[in-house]
Amino acid sequence: KSKTAKRPHLPKKNEVKTKKAAVPRSAVAKKMVKKVAIKEEMDVSLPIAPVEANRMQLLNPKEEDTSPKPKSLNQKPEVPKKMEINSFQGRIKKSLGSDENPSTSVSVVGNQVKQEKFEEASAFDEPPSKKIKLNACPQGKPVKNLGGNKIKEEFEMNWDIVQALSEITNVEPWVCANLIHLFQEENTIPFIARYRKELINNLEADALREVQQTLEELRTVAKKTHTMIQKLKKEGKLSGCLLKALLNCRTLEELDHVSAPYKTGSKGTKAQRAKQLGLEPAALSLLQNPVALNLFSYIRPNTKGLANIQEVEAGVQHILADIFAKDKDTLDFIRKLCQQKYISIQSTLAKVSSKSGNEKDIDKFQLYHEFSCHIKNIQHHQILAINRGENLKILTVKVNIPDGVKNEFCWWCVNERWRPKQFLKPEFMRILRNSVEDAYKRLIHPLLCREFRSKLTSDAEKESVMMFGRNLRQLLLTSPVRGRTLMGVDPGYKHGCKLAIISPTSQILHTDVVYLHSGQGFREAEKIKRLLLQYNCSTVVIGNGTACRETEAYFADLIMKKYFAPLDVVYCIVSEAGASIYSVSPEASKEMPNLDPNLRSAVSIARRVQDPLAELVKIEPKHIGVGMYQHDVSQTLLKATLDSVVEECVSFVGVDINICSEILLRHIAGLNANRAKNIIEWREKNGPFINREQLKEVKGLGPKTFQQCAGFIRFNQEYIKTFCSSKKTESGSCGLLTKAGALGKKKSKPIPCALRLPNPLDQTCIHPESYNLAMRFLSLIGGNANDIGKSDMQQKVNAVIQKEGLEGTAKRLNTTVHTLQLIIDGLTQPEGYDIRTDFDKPDFKRSIVCLEDLSVGAVLTGKVENATQFGVFVDIGVGKAGLIPVRSITEAKLSKVKKRRSLGLGPGERVEVKVLNVDIPRLRITLDLIRVL
């Protein structure tokens, strides 16, 4: 104790001393061994420079000894192990994060101090207030701002974030550690998924997104916990065991439960009121030392709550119930018990709604009027439906926990966990039993119900968002229909059908309005024929909004009569969800300033077939109309996921920097609205980009942004070659100087010639960081960069790989298999390769059927419109989508290609179906899946 007392008097010197402190060799040796072991485990995942590693090893063991030494002489020596590893990892990342920063050691030491506050407080159960005063500033530095800003894990908990992340997401711990590090450095998901495969064990983008969201959640919990700790410390309510309980929380529900009694309410809980009356010692001695307890000594006739023996007993009972309900072991036991028992969630028609509600809404929830299901088996969409019904006050929902749970729990509490230390008098035994029952009924049961409901809801919401993301991806990656002139039709009755004809390069050739459904359809047919022949257009795209059926029938009729001969006209139906919202948006008026908004939507409908990705990114994803219950889920999570999916699709497809729109550029990994605008401005001012290196000249594109976006930006080599050759004839070498002048910043330096040459690798998916590797590989196989994507390149690559194998070649080039594979893909993919060609094209047709024509057993082909968890909606061309229930979509019916992609069914896929049931009054068609086309 004397040592501890003296420590604060050594402010500055102590810092120097700790570094040279002569600590007994054996202790350091042991620590070194432990550290090195952990270090090796970490090394798998974090590529650390050797110097860095040495510096860390020098730093860590010594610092580890700074302050707990004197303490551990006279108190329990162990500090929780998990904490130690955790703080160590925190520090690894710290010292990694601050490469150039000379103050690492101090900031790390500072952080160390901060941790010890919590370590000691949680290791020895006593109020920490005294200790904190002792080592708040042993280094003579204020703790407040040290170590907070280098890494996000500034809020240490009793659990290790890597372990927790790994358990929740089922991803290996080393991958989690790497991902924390990669996200820390602001890497985007498309970049990690494509160019850092070896660090993440080849995970898909969806899995990365899940890890990222879970990480955010865990950090939120840590942050809120620490805010709570600070608040309680201020109010003086923080005890050692409470601190430990708070630092053990992993979810917001747990945190809520632990901190609930300390929130300043109006009256406080029953237990708090009893404690204020001074009954806490009585309650504790009933458990610890019941022989000495005399409840009658607590009676105060004039005080409310202590007036007679019954009130005193009730007070003691409330305090005991409170202790039981907050005890971690007790809660763990009841949770485990619940996992073995049959717990169901039930929904019934609410009494109020049956009188007042509108019939239509109540009928929608017909399935849930008398519904009960085991919480382990309930489907996500059922949870969302029940919640929606409850919010509309149509359903009453409750979680049903069987009585057996309560009985078993009460017996266990009285006879095992809270078994009194000595023999209890019968009246005390009665109080104990009542307290346990009271704790269960009043505190634990409601908590369990809340926990089950919130867990089910959050899982269902996440699944719904993931589902929306999968559907959206499939829709965005629909195969583009290139090289055709298209006529877009936005159907309508009164205001006519809007027509727009667009060229194969998306230019608007002609717009018009025709009135097909007001008795003058025949006159208008002439006009349509004239337009189609004039622009040699044989593909009509009809939006699926109002009057879609009639418009489709009109065109199908003319096509059947061969009215448009010599053209062989086909039409397809496309979803127009979001087109009208887009047509009045500022983006649209900027893009098509002189067009009426109604005609803009016709243009949008045609472009959705020509290049779905470029057109759909202009619309806010939630308006695209695929998904389920998307209005009921957390909008922030939904937006983040959908934006991330759009970014992933645009990045993986890649954009041609010299022709793409600003809106498309925004969604490339690493870019945002501002940077995209700067790129477009640069392009307008200086002419087309020649190679990827030039991107660095754009304002706001630093090395980090360049690293993220470079791999996804393509350069059409033909276009650049023609541009360069025309430039040469015009001005000789004059181009160099003007370019330097245009730069503004570096007028004195002309740009070296190398910068101005096109690089054939810029048209591939190979990242600039691997260019020299790609060149080495080319010289190894004896290829030439100008033959990228040609067949002899493929032969040369195959010859080498067959001879040495992928692994062998990778070893020879001193790289990883993943990187080599990427380079091979880049070199062998044909020019203008598009990943979307593997996906489905729109369904073109020439004739039509309607709902009344459908007969049970008819076999049709259709296109998937939307996938949900209860089934898949298929457009079979009768104006109303049919549903294939999820039970009839089996592994065997999915084509082999789809199995490899493991997507199940998604929007845009073509399927062959059989009609099982047609319900005309309710407009419902039930289908059976035969096969995927």
mmCIF file of C-alpha atoms in Angstrom, residues 250-572:
data_model
loop_
_atom_site.group_PDB
_atom_site.id
_atom_site.type_symbol
_atom_site.label_atom_id
_atom_site.label_comp_id
_atom_site.label_asym_id
_atom_site.label_seq_id
_atom_site.Cartn_x
_atom_site.Cartn_y
_atom_site.Cartn_z
ATOM 1 C CA ARG A 250 -22.723 -7.174 -25.845
ATOM 2 C CA THR A 251 -26.073 -5.909 -27.116
ATOM 3 C CA LEU A 252 -28.082 -2.775 -26.569
ATOM 4 C CA GLU A 253 -30.818 -4.904 -24.929
ATOM 5 C CA GLU A 254 -28.397 -6.180 -22.286
ATOM 6 C CA LEU A 255 -27.090 -2.678 -21.687
ATOM 7 C CA ASP A 256 -30.633 -1.418 -21.358
ATOM 8 C CA HIS A 257 -31.441 -4.077 -18.808
ATOM 9 C CA VAL A 258 -28.358 -3.481 -16.669
ATOM 10 C CA SER A 259 -28.687 0.289 -16.676
ATOM 11 C CA ALA A 260 -32.490 0.537 -16.443
ATOM 12 C CA PRO A 261 -32.699 0.779 -12.628
ATOM 13 C CA TYR A 262 -30.172 3.623 -12.561
ATOM 14 C CA LYS A 263 -31.957 5.808 -15.062
ATOM 15 C CA THR A 264 -33.394 8.783 -13.261
ATOM 16 C CA GLY A 265 -37.128 8.178 -13.434
ATOM 17 C CA SER A 266 -39.841 10.072 -11.628
ATOM 18 C CA LYS A 267 -40.258 7.694 -8.680
ATOM 19 C CA GLY A 268 -37.519 5.109 -9.181
ATOM 20 C CA THR A 269 -38.149 1.369 -9.000
ATOM 21 C CA LYS A 270 -39.774 -0.362 -6.046
ATOM 22 C CA ALA A 271 -36.379 -1.675 -5.006
ATOM 23 C CA GLN A 272 -34.858 1.819 -5.046
ATOM 24 C CA ARG A 273 -37.642 3.149 -2.833
ATOM 25 C CA ALA A 274 -37.076 0.274 -0.409
ATOM 26 C CA LYS A 275 -33.333 0.984 -0.394
ATOM 27 C CA GLN A 276 -33.998 4.642 0.408
ATOM 28 C CA LEU A 277 -35.940 3.458 3.454
ATOM 29 C CA GLY A 278 -32.783 1.651 4.594
ATOM 30 C CA LEU A 279 -33.910 -1.934 4.041
ATOM 31 C CA GLU A 280 -30.911 -3.022 1.960
ATOM 32 C CA PRO A 281 -28.880 -4.382 4.942
ATOM 33 C CA ALA A 282 -31.891 -6.489 5.959
ATOM 34 C CA ALA A 283 -32.210 -7.979 2.503
ATOM 35 C CA LEU A 284 -28.492 -8.780 2.276
ATOM 36 C CA SER A 285 -28.335 -10.339 5.723
ATOM 37 C CA LEU A 286 -31.327 -12.549 4.841
ATOM 38 C CA LEU A 287 -29.072 -14.135 2.225
ATOM 39 C CA GLN A 288 -25.744 -13.947 4.092
ATOM 40 C CA ASN A 289 -26.474 -14.171 7.805
ATOM 41 C CA PRO A 290 -30.164 -14.848 8.490
ATOM 42 C CA VAL A 291 -29.681 -15.870 12.150
ATOM 43 C CA ALA A 292 -28.849 -12.331 13.209
ATOM 44 C CA LEU A 293 -31.724 -10.776 11.252
ATOM 45 C CA ASN A 294 -34.654 -9.248 13.092
ATOM 46 C CA LEU A 295 -37.157 -7.596 10.784
ATOM 47 C CA PHE A 296 -39.178 -6.099 13.661
ATOM 48 C CA SER A 297 -36.307 -3.731 14.454
ATOM 49 C CA TYR A 298 -36.973 -2.004 11.101
ATOM 50 C CA ILE A 299 -40.581 -1.002 11.863
ATOM 51 C CA ARG A 300 -41.190 2.776 12.069
ATOM 52 C CA PRO A 301 -44.904 3.294 12.691
ATOM 53 C CA ASN A 302 -44.969 6.860 11.262
ATOM 54 C CA THR A 303 -42.989 6.166 8.059
ATOM 55 C CA LYS A 304 -44.845 5.077 4.943
ATOM 56 C CA GLY A 305 -43.374 1.739 3.781
ATOM 57 C CA LEU A 306 -42.097 0.768 7.264
ATOM 58 C CA ALA A 307 -45.350 1.104 9.208
ATOM 59 C CA ASN A 308 -45.850 -2.619 9.938
ATOM 60 C CA ILE A 309 -44.156 -5.975 9.436
ATOM 61 C CA GLN A 310 -45.979 -6.604 6.112
ATOM 62 C CA GLU A 311 -44.607 -3.392 4.589
ATOM 63 C CA VAL A 312 -41.089 -4.176 5.797
ATOM 64 C CA GLU A 313 -41.321 -7.688 4.310
ATOM 65 C CA ALA A 314 -42.601 -6.274 1.013
ATOM 66 C CA GLY A 315 -39.667 -3.827 0.891
ATOM 67 C CA VAL A 316 -37.136 -6.594 1.545
ATOM 68 C CA GLN A 317 -38.846 -8.704 -1.092
ATOM 69 C CA HIS A 318 -38.546 -5.914 -3.700
ATOM 70 C CA ILE A 319 -34.840 -5.502 -3.009
ATOM 71 C CA LEU A 320 -34.224 -9.258 -3.281
ATOM 72 C CA ALA A 321 -36.240 -9.495 -6.499
ATOM 73 C CA ASP A 322 -34.142 -6.669 -7.909
ATOM 74 C CA ILE A 323 -30.888 -8.454 -6.956
ATOM 75 C CA PHE A 324 -32.078 -11.716 -8.543
ATOM 76 C CA ALA A 325 -33.241 -10.106 -11.767
ATOM 77 C CA LYS A 326 -29.926 -8.340 -12.325
ATOM 78 C CA ASP A 327 -27.697 -11.275 -11.607
ATOM 79 C CA LYS A 328 -25.829 -12.498 -14.688
ATOM 80 C CA ASP A 329 -25.821 -16.196 -13.687
ATOM 81 C CA THR A 330 -29.537 -16.143 -12.995
ATOM 82 C CA LEU A 331 -30.278 -14.583 -16.386
ATOM 83 C CA ASP A 332 -27.935 -16.985 -18.161
ATOM 84 C CA PHE A 333 -29.720 -19.905 -16.503
ATOM 85 C CA ILE A 334 -33.200 -18.764 -17.531
ATOM 86 C CA ARG A 335 -32.064 -18.043 -21.095
ATOM 87 C CA LYS A 336 -30.572 -21.514 -21.373
ATOM 88 C CA LEU A 337 -33.751 -22.996 -19.926
ATOM 89 C CA CYS A 338 -35.835 -21.158 -22.524
ATOM 90 C CA GLN A 339 -33.780 -22.648 -25.337
ATOM 91 C CA GLN A 340 -34.833 -26.142 -24.295
ATOM 92 C CA LYS A 341 -38.537 -25.369 -23.838
ATOM 93 C CA TYR A 342 -41.299 -24.725 -26.387
ATOM 94 C CA ILE A 343 -41.707 -20.977 -26.559
ATOM 95 C CA SER A 344 -44.233 -19.688 -29.046
ATOM 96 C CA ILE A 345 -45.251 -16.333 -30.408
ATOM 97 C CA GLN A 346 -48.995 -15.864 -30.791
ATOM 98 C CA SER A 347 -51.082 -13.307 -32.604
ATOM 99 C CA THR A 348 -54.834 -12.854 -32.346
ATOM 100 C CA LEU A 349 -57.290 -10.359 -33.784
ATOM 101 C CA ALA A 350 -57.336 -7.322 -31.503
ATOM 102 C CA LYS A 351 -60.680 -6.748 -29.766
ATOM 103 C CA VAL A 352 -60.798 -3.058 -30.670
ATOM 104 C CA SER A 353 -60.036 -3.506 -34.354
ATOM 105 C CA SER A 354 -62.841 -5.989 -34.990
ATOM 106 C CA LYS A 355 -65.353 -3.222 -34.224
ATOM 107 C CA SER A 356 -63.786 -0.167 -35.788
ATOM 108 C CA GLY A 357 -61.124 -1.161 -38.334
ATOM 109 C CA ASN A 358 -61.771 -1.248 -42.040
ATOM 110 C CA GLU A 359 -62.648 -4.682 -43.355
ATOM 111 C CA LYS A 360 -60.072 -4.727 -46.135
ATOM 112 C CA ASP A 361 -57.132 -4.237 -43.793
ATOM 113 C CA ILE A 362 -58.384 -6.857 -41.374
ATOM 114 C CA ASP A 363 -58.770 -9.364 -44.226
ATOM 115 C CA LYS A 364 -55.165 -8.801 -45.241
ATOM 116 C CA PHE A 365 -54.082 -10.286 -41.909
ATOM 117 C CA GLN A 366 -56.448 -13.242 -42.196
ATOM 118 C CA LEU A 367 -53.584 -15.707 -41.745
ATOM 119 C CA TYR A 368 -52.614 -14.142 -38.412
ATOM 120 C CA HIS A 369 -56.046 -13.898 -36.723
ATOM 121 C CA GLU A 370 -55.360 -17.118 -34.826
ATOM 122 C CA PHE A 371 -51.670 -17.719 -35.267
ATOM 123 C CA SER A 372 -49.127 -19.493 -33.112
ATOM 124 C CA CYS A 373 -45.635 -20.646 -33.970
ATOM 125 C CA HIS A 374 -42.490 -21.804 -32.169
ATOM 126 C CA ILE A 375 -40.037 -18.885 -32.119
ATOM 127 C CA LYS A 376 -37.336 -21.133 -33.573
ATOM 128 C CA ASN A 377 -39.436 -21.976 -36.638
ATOM 129 C CA ILE A 378 -41.170 -18.697 -37.383
ATOM 130 C CA GLN A 379 -40.275 -17.169 -40.752
ATOM 131 C CA HIS A 380 -38.884 -13.662 -41.135
ATOM 132 C CA HIS A 381 -41.783 -12.455 -43.278
ATOM 133 C CA GLN A 382 -44.255 -13.703 -40.656
ATOM 134 C CA ILE A 383 -42.558 -11.599 -37.978
ATOM 135 C CA LEU A 384 -42.703 -8.516 -40.189
ATOM 136 C CA ALA A 385 -46.361 -9.170 -40.996
ATOM 137 C CA ILE A 386 -47.260 -9.604 -37.324
ATOM 138 C CA ASN A 387 -45.400 -6.431 -36.378
ATOM 139 C CA ARG A 388 -47.186 -4.496 -39.102
ATOM 140 C CA GLY A 389 -50.542 -5.846 -37.910
ATOM 141 C CA GLU A 390 -49.696 -4.865 -34.339
ATOM 142 C CA ASN A 391 -48.721 -1.330 -35.396
ATOM 143 C CA LEU A 392 -52.017 -0.973 -37.245
ATOM 144 C CA LYS A 393 -53.762 -2.090 -34.015
ATOM 145 C CA ILE A 394 -55.320 -5.031 -35.877
ATOM 146 C CA LEU A 395 -53.443 -7.801 -34.070
ATOM 147 C CA THR A 396 -52.510 -8.464 -30.462
ATOM 148 C CA VAL A 397 -49.186 -10.255 -30.099
ATOM 149 C CA LYS A 398 -47.705 -12.066 -27.157
ATOM 150 C CA VAL A 399 -44.795 -14.370 -26.420
ATOM 151 C CA ASN A 400 -45.919 -17.473 -24.598
ATOM 152 C CA ILE A 401 -43.438 -18.956 -22.111
ATOM 153 C CA PRO A 402 -44.773 -22.184 -20.524
ATOM 154 C CA ASP A 403 -45.332 -22.421 -16.749
ATOM 155 C CA GLY A 404 -42.790 -25.216 -16.508
ATOM 156 C CA VAL A 405 -40.053 -22.643 -17.080
ATOM 157 C CA LYS A 406 -41.241 -20.569 -14.122
ATOM 158 C CA ASN A 407 -41.505 -23.568 -11.774
ATOM 159 C CA GLU A 408 -38.091 -24.952 -12.672
ATOM 160 C CA PHE A 409 -36.542 -21.506 -12.423
ATOM 161 C CA CYS A 410 -38.017 -20.795 -8.979
ATOM 162 C CA TRP A 411 -36.862 -24.162 -7.635
ATOM 163 C CA TRP A 412 -33.317 -23.577 -8.966
ATOM 164 C CA CYS A 413 -33.129 -20.091 -7.466
ATOM 165 C CA VAL A 414 -34.208 -21.129 -3.990
ATOM 166 C CA ASN A 415 -32.262 -24.401 -3.827
ATOM 167 C CA GLU A 416 -29.132 -23.664 -5.853
ATOM 168 C CA ARG A 417 -28.193 -20.131 -6.807
ATOM 169 C CA TRP A 418 -29.612 -18.169 -3.839
ATOM 170 C CA ARG A 419 -29.584 -20.944 -1.308
ATOM 171 C CA PRO A 420 -29.152 -19.233 2.073
ATOM 172 C CA LYS A 421 -25.803 -19.622 3.834
ATOM 173 C CA GLN A 422 -27.487 -20.894 7.033
ATOM 174 C CA PHE A 423 -30.785 -22.419 8.103
ATOM 175 C CA LEU A 424 -33.763 -20.119 7.405
ATOM 176 C CA LYS A 425 -36.816 -19.685 9.613
ATOM 177 C CA PRO A 426 -40.017 -20.582 7.745
ATOM 178 C CA GLU A 427 -41.169 -16.924 7.520
ATOM 179 C CA PHE A 428 -37.828 -15.942 5.926
ATOM 180 C CA MET A 429 -38.106 -18.919 3.555
ATOM 181 C CA ARG A 430 -41.527 -17.589 2.533
ATOM 182 C CA ILE A 431 -40.046 -14.143 1.801
ATOM 183 C CA LEU A 432 -37.294 -15.719 -0.304
ATOM 184 C CA ARG A 433 -39.785 -17.774 -2.338
ATOM 185 C CA ASN A 434 -42.048 -14.790 -2.879
ATOM 186 C CA SER A 435 -39.094 -12.648 -3.980
ATOM 187 C CA VAL A 436 -38.082 -15.221 -6.563
ATOM 188 C CA GLU A 437 -41.632 -15.432 -7.955
ATOM 189 C CA ASP A 438 -41.942 -11.656 -7.907
ATOM 190 C CA ALA A 439 -38.592 -11.305 -9.726
ATOM 191 C CA TYR A 440 -39.745 -13.723 -12.410
ATOM 192 C CA LYS A 441 -43.219 -12.314 -12.922
ATOM 193 C CA ARG A 442 -42.470 -8.602 -12.644
ATOM 194 C CA LEU A 443 -38.934 -8.325 -14.028
ATOM 195 C CA ILE A 444 -37.567 -11.407 -15.792
ATOM 196 C CA HIS A 445 -40.581 -12.552 -17.813
ATOM 197 C CA PRO A 446 -41.184 -9.142 -19.455
ATOM 198 C CA LEU A 447 -37.456 -8.856 -20.137
ATOM 199 C CA LEU A 448 -37.407 -12.247 -21.889
ATOM 200 C CA CYS A 449 -40.437 -11.324 -23.997
ATOM 201 C CA ARG A 450 -38.799 -8.060 -25.030
ATOM 202 C CA GLU A 451 -35.558 -9.865 -25.833
ATOM 203 C CA PHE A 452 -37.227 -12.517 -27.983
ATOM 204 C CA ARG A 453 -39.329 -9.986 -29.882
ATOM 205 C CA SER A 454 -36.485 -7.563 -30.521
ATOM 206 C CA LYS A 455 -34.134 -10.362 -31.606
ATOM 207 C CA LEU A 456 -36.724 -11.802 -33.999
ATOM 208 C CA THR A 457 -37.541 -8.354 -35.376
ATOM 209 C CA SER A 458 -33.951 -7.283 -35.889
ATOM 210 C CA ASP A 459 -33.129 -10.605 -37.602
ATOM 211 C CA ALA A 460 -36.177 -10.279 -39.840
ATOM 212 C CA GLU A 461 -35.329 -6.684 -40.701
ATOM 213 C CA LYS A 462 -31.768 -7.614 -41.573
ATOM 214 C CA GLU A 463 -32.975 -10.496 -43.724
ATOM 215 C CA SER A 464 -35.504 -8.242 -45.458
ATOM 216 C CA VAL A 465 -32.779 -5.701 -46.218
ATOM 217 C CA MET A 466 -30.404 -8.421 -47.461
ATOM 218 C CA MET A 467 -33.208 -9.757 -49.668
ATOM 219 C CA PHE A 468 -33.795 -6.284 -51.122
ATOM 220 C CA GLY A 469 -30.048 -5.999 -51.720
ATOM 221 C CA ARG A 470 -29.910 -9.351 -53.558
ATOM 222 C CA ASN A 471 -32.914 -8.455 -55.732
ATOM 223 C CA LEU A 472 -31.499 -5.043 -56.486
ATOM 224 C CA ARG A 473 -28.150 -6.514 -57.504
ATOM 225 C CA GLN A 474 -29.811 -8.952 -59.874
ATOM 226 C CA LEU A 475 -31.890 -6.158 -61.388
ATOM 227 C CA LEU A 476 -28.927 -3.795 -61.833
ATOM 228 C CA LEU A 477 -26.898 -6.543 -63.474
ATOM 229 C CA THR A 478 -29.578 -7.351 -66.072
ATOM 230 C CA SER A 479 -27.819 -7.876 -69.374
ATOM 231 C CA PRO A 480 -27.832 -4.714 -71.517
ATOM 232 C CA VAL A 481 -29.423 -4.834 -75.004
ATOM 233 C CA ARG A 482 -26.768 -3.154 -77.128
ATOM 234 C CA GLY A 483 -26.781 -2.026 -80.741
ATOM 235 C CA ARG A 484 -30.547 -1.693 -81.224
ATOM 236 C CA THR A 485 -32.669 1.364 -81.857
ATOM 237 C CA LEU A 486 -35.484 1.210 -79.293
ATOM 238 C CA MET A 487 -38.897 2.780 -78.988
ATOM 239 C CA GLY A 488 -39.914 3.426 -75.365
ATOM 240 C CA VAL A 489 -43.650 3.630 -74.651
ATOM 241 C CA ASP A 490 -45.044 5.078 -71.424
ATOM 242 C CA PRO A 491 -48.674 3.933 -71.654
ATOM 243 C CA GLY A 492 -51.639 6.068 -70.568
ATOM 244 C CA TYR A 493 -55.365 6.525 -71.301
ATOM 245 C CA LYS A 494 -56.455 10.145 -71.230
ATOM 246 C CA HIS A 495 -53.126 11.840 -71.802
ATOM 247 C CA GLY A 496 -52.073 9.351 -74.454
ATOM 248 C CA CYS A 497 -49.071 7.060 -74.711
ATOM 249 C CA LYS A 498 -45.720 8.854 -74.699
ATOM 250 C CA LEU A 499 -43.214 7.587 -77.269
ATOM 251 C CA ALA A 500 -39.459 8.098 -77.355
ATOM 252 C CA ILE A 501 -37.084 6.632 -79.935
ATOM 253 C CA ILE A 502 -33.467 6.331 -78.842
ATOM 254 C CA SER A 503 -30.374 5.412 -80.862
ATOM 255 C CA PRO A 504 -28.024 2.514 -80.000
ATOM 256 C CA THR A 505 -25.859 5.091 -78.181
ATOM 257 C CA SER A 506 -28.749 6.382 -76.039
ATOM 258 C CA GLN A 507 -29.279 9.625 -78.010
ATOM 259 C CA ILE A 508 -32.899 10.805 -78.169
ATOM 260 C CA LEU A 509 -33.918 10.674 -81.842
ATOM 261 C CA HIS A 510 -37.597 11.546 -81.613
ATOM 262 C CA THR A 511 -40.384 11.980 -79.031
ATOM 263 C CA ASP A 512 -44.126 11.979 -79.606
ATOM 264 C CA VAL A 513 -47.538 11.331 -78.047
ATOM 265 C CA VAL A 514 -50.134 8.956 -79.550
ATOM 266 C CA TYR A 515 -53.708 8.365 -78.373
ATOM 267 C CA LEU A 516 -54.324 4.649 -78.697
ATOM 268 C CA HIS A 517 -57.196 4.155 -76.269
ATOM 269 C CA SER A 518 -59.689 6.858 -77.159
ATOM 270 C CA GLY A 519 -61.187 5.341 -80.295
ATOM 271 C CA GLN A 520 -58.593 6.691 -82.725
ATOM 272 C CA GLY A 521 -56.112 3.838 -82.402
ATOM 273 C CA PHE A 522 -56.279 2.995 -86.090
ATOM 274 C CA ARG A 523 -55.259 6.491 -87.263
ATOM 275 C CA GLU A 524 -52.310 6.458 -84.840
ATOM 276 C CA ALA A 525 -51.091 3.074 -86.155
ATOM 277 C CA GLU A 526 -50.012 4.795 -89.377
ATOM 278 C CA LYS A 527 -47.930 7.280 -87.394
ATOM 279 C CA ILE A 528 -46.218 4.545 -85.340
ATOM 280 C CA LYS A 529 -45.442 2.538 -88.476
ATOM 281 C CA ARG A 530 -43.967 5.636 -90.158
ATOM 282 C CA LEU A 531 -41.722 6.329 -87.127
ATOM 283 C CA LEU A 532 -40.532 2.710 -86.837
ATOM 284 C CA LEU A 533 -39.653 2.577 -90.527
ATOM 285 C CA GLN A 534 -38.048 6.022 -90.538
ATOM 286 C CA TYR A 535 -35.641 5.114 -87.699
ATOM 287 C CA ASN A 536 -35.402 1.419 -88.648
ATOM 288 C CA CYS A 537 -36.502 0.458 -85.146
ATOM 289 C CA SER A 538 -37.870 -3.030 -84.531
ATOM 290 C CA THR A 539 -37.957 -3.233 -80.734
ATOM 291 C CA VAL A 540 -40.711 -1.662 -78.647
ATOM 292 C CA VAL A 541 -40.340 -1.317 -74.866
ATOM 293 C CA ILE A 542 -43.601 -0.845 -72.940
ATOM 294 C CA GLY A 543 -43.701 0.383 -69.339
ATOM 295 C CA ASN A 544 -45.826 -1.746 -67.022
ATOM 296 C CA GLY A 545 -47.947 1.055 -65.505
ATOM 297 C CA THR A 546 -51.582 2.030 -66.143
ATOM 298 C CA ALA A 547 -52.948 1.003 -69.553
ATOM 299 C CA CYS A 548 -49.992 -1.356 -70.019
ATOM 300 C CA ARG A 549 -52.261 -4.312 -70.867
ATOM 301 C CA GLU A 550 -54.248 -2.419 -73.478
ATOM 302 C CA THR A 551 -51.121 -0.972 -75.072
ATOM 303 C CA GLU A 552 -49.558 -4.415 -75.147
ATOM 304 C CA ALA A 553 -52.697 -5.885 -76.737
ATOM 305 C CA TYR A 554 -52.655 -3.090 -79.337
ATOM 306 C CA PHE A 555 -49.047 -3.777 -80.381
ATOM 307 C CA ALA A 556 -49.484 -7.583 -80.225
ATOM 308 C CA ASP A 557 -52.510 -7.285 -82.507
ATOM 309 C CA LEU A 558 -50.613 -5.177 -85.095
ATOM 310 C CA ILE A 559 -47.593 -7.531 -84.927
ATOM 311 C CA MET A 560 -49.812 -10.612 -85.473
ATOM 312 C CA LYS A 561 -51.327 -8.930 -88.558
ATOM 313 C CA LYS A 562 -47.771 -8.262 -89.820
ATOM 314 C CA TYR A 563 -48.732 -4.592 -90.011
ATOM 315 C CA PHE A 564 -45.153 -3.331 -89.589
ATOM 316 C CA ALA A 565 -43.691 -5.452 -92.429
ATOM 317 C CA PRO A 566 -40.918 -5.501 -93.662
ATOM 318 C CA LEU A 567 -39.809 -4.908 -90.033
ATOM 319 C CA ASP A 568 -40.048 -7.899 -87.683
ATOM 320 C CA VAL A 569 -41.139 -6.007 -84.600
ATOM 321 C CA VAL A 570 -40.919 -7.510 -81.099
ATOM 322 C CA TYR A 571 -41.893 -5.893 -77.820
ATOM 323 C CA CYS A 572 -41.010 -6.380 -74.169
#
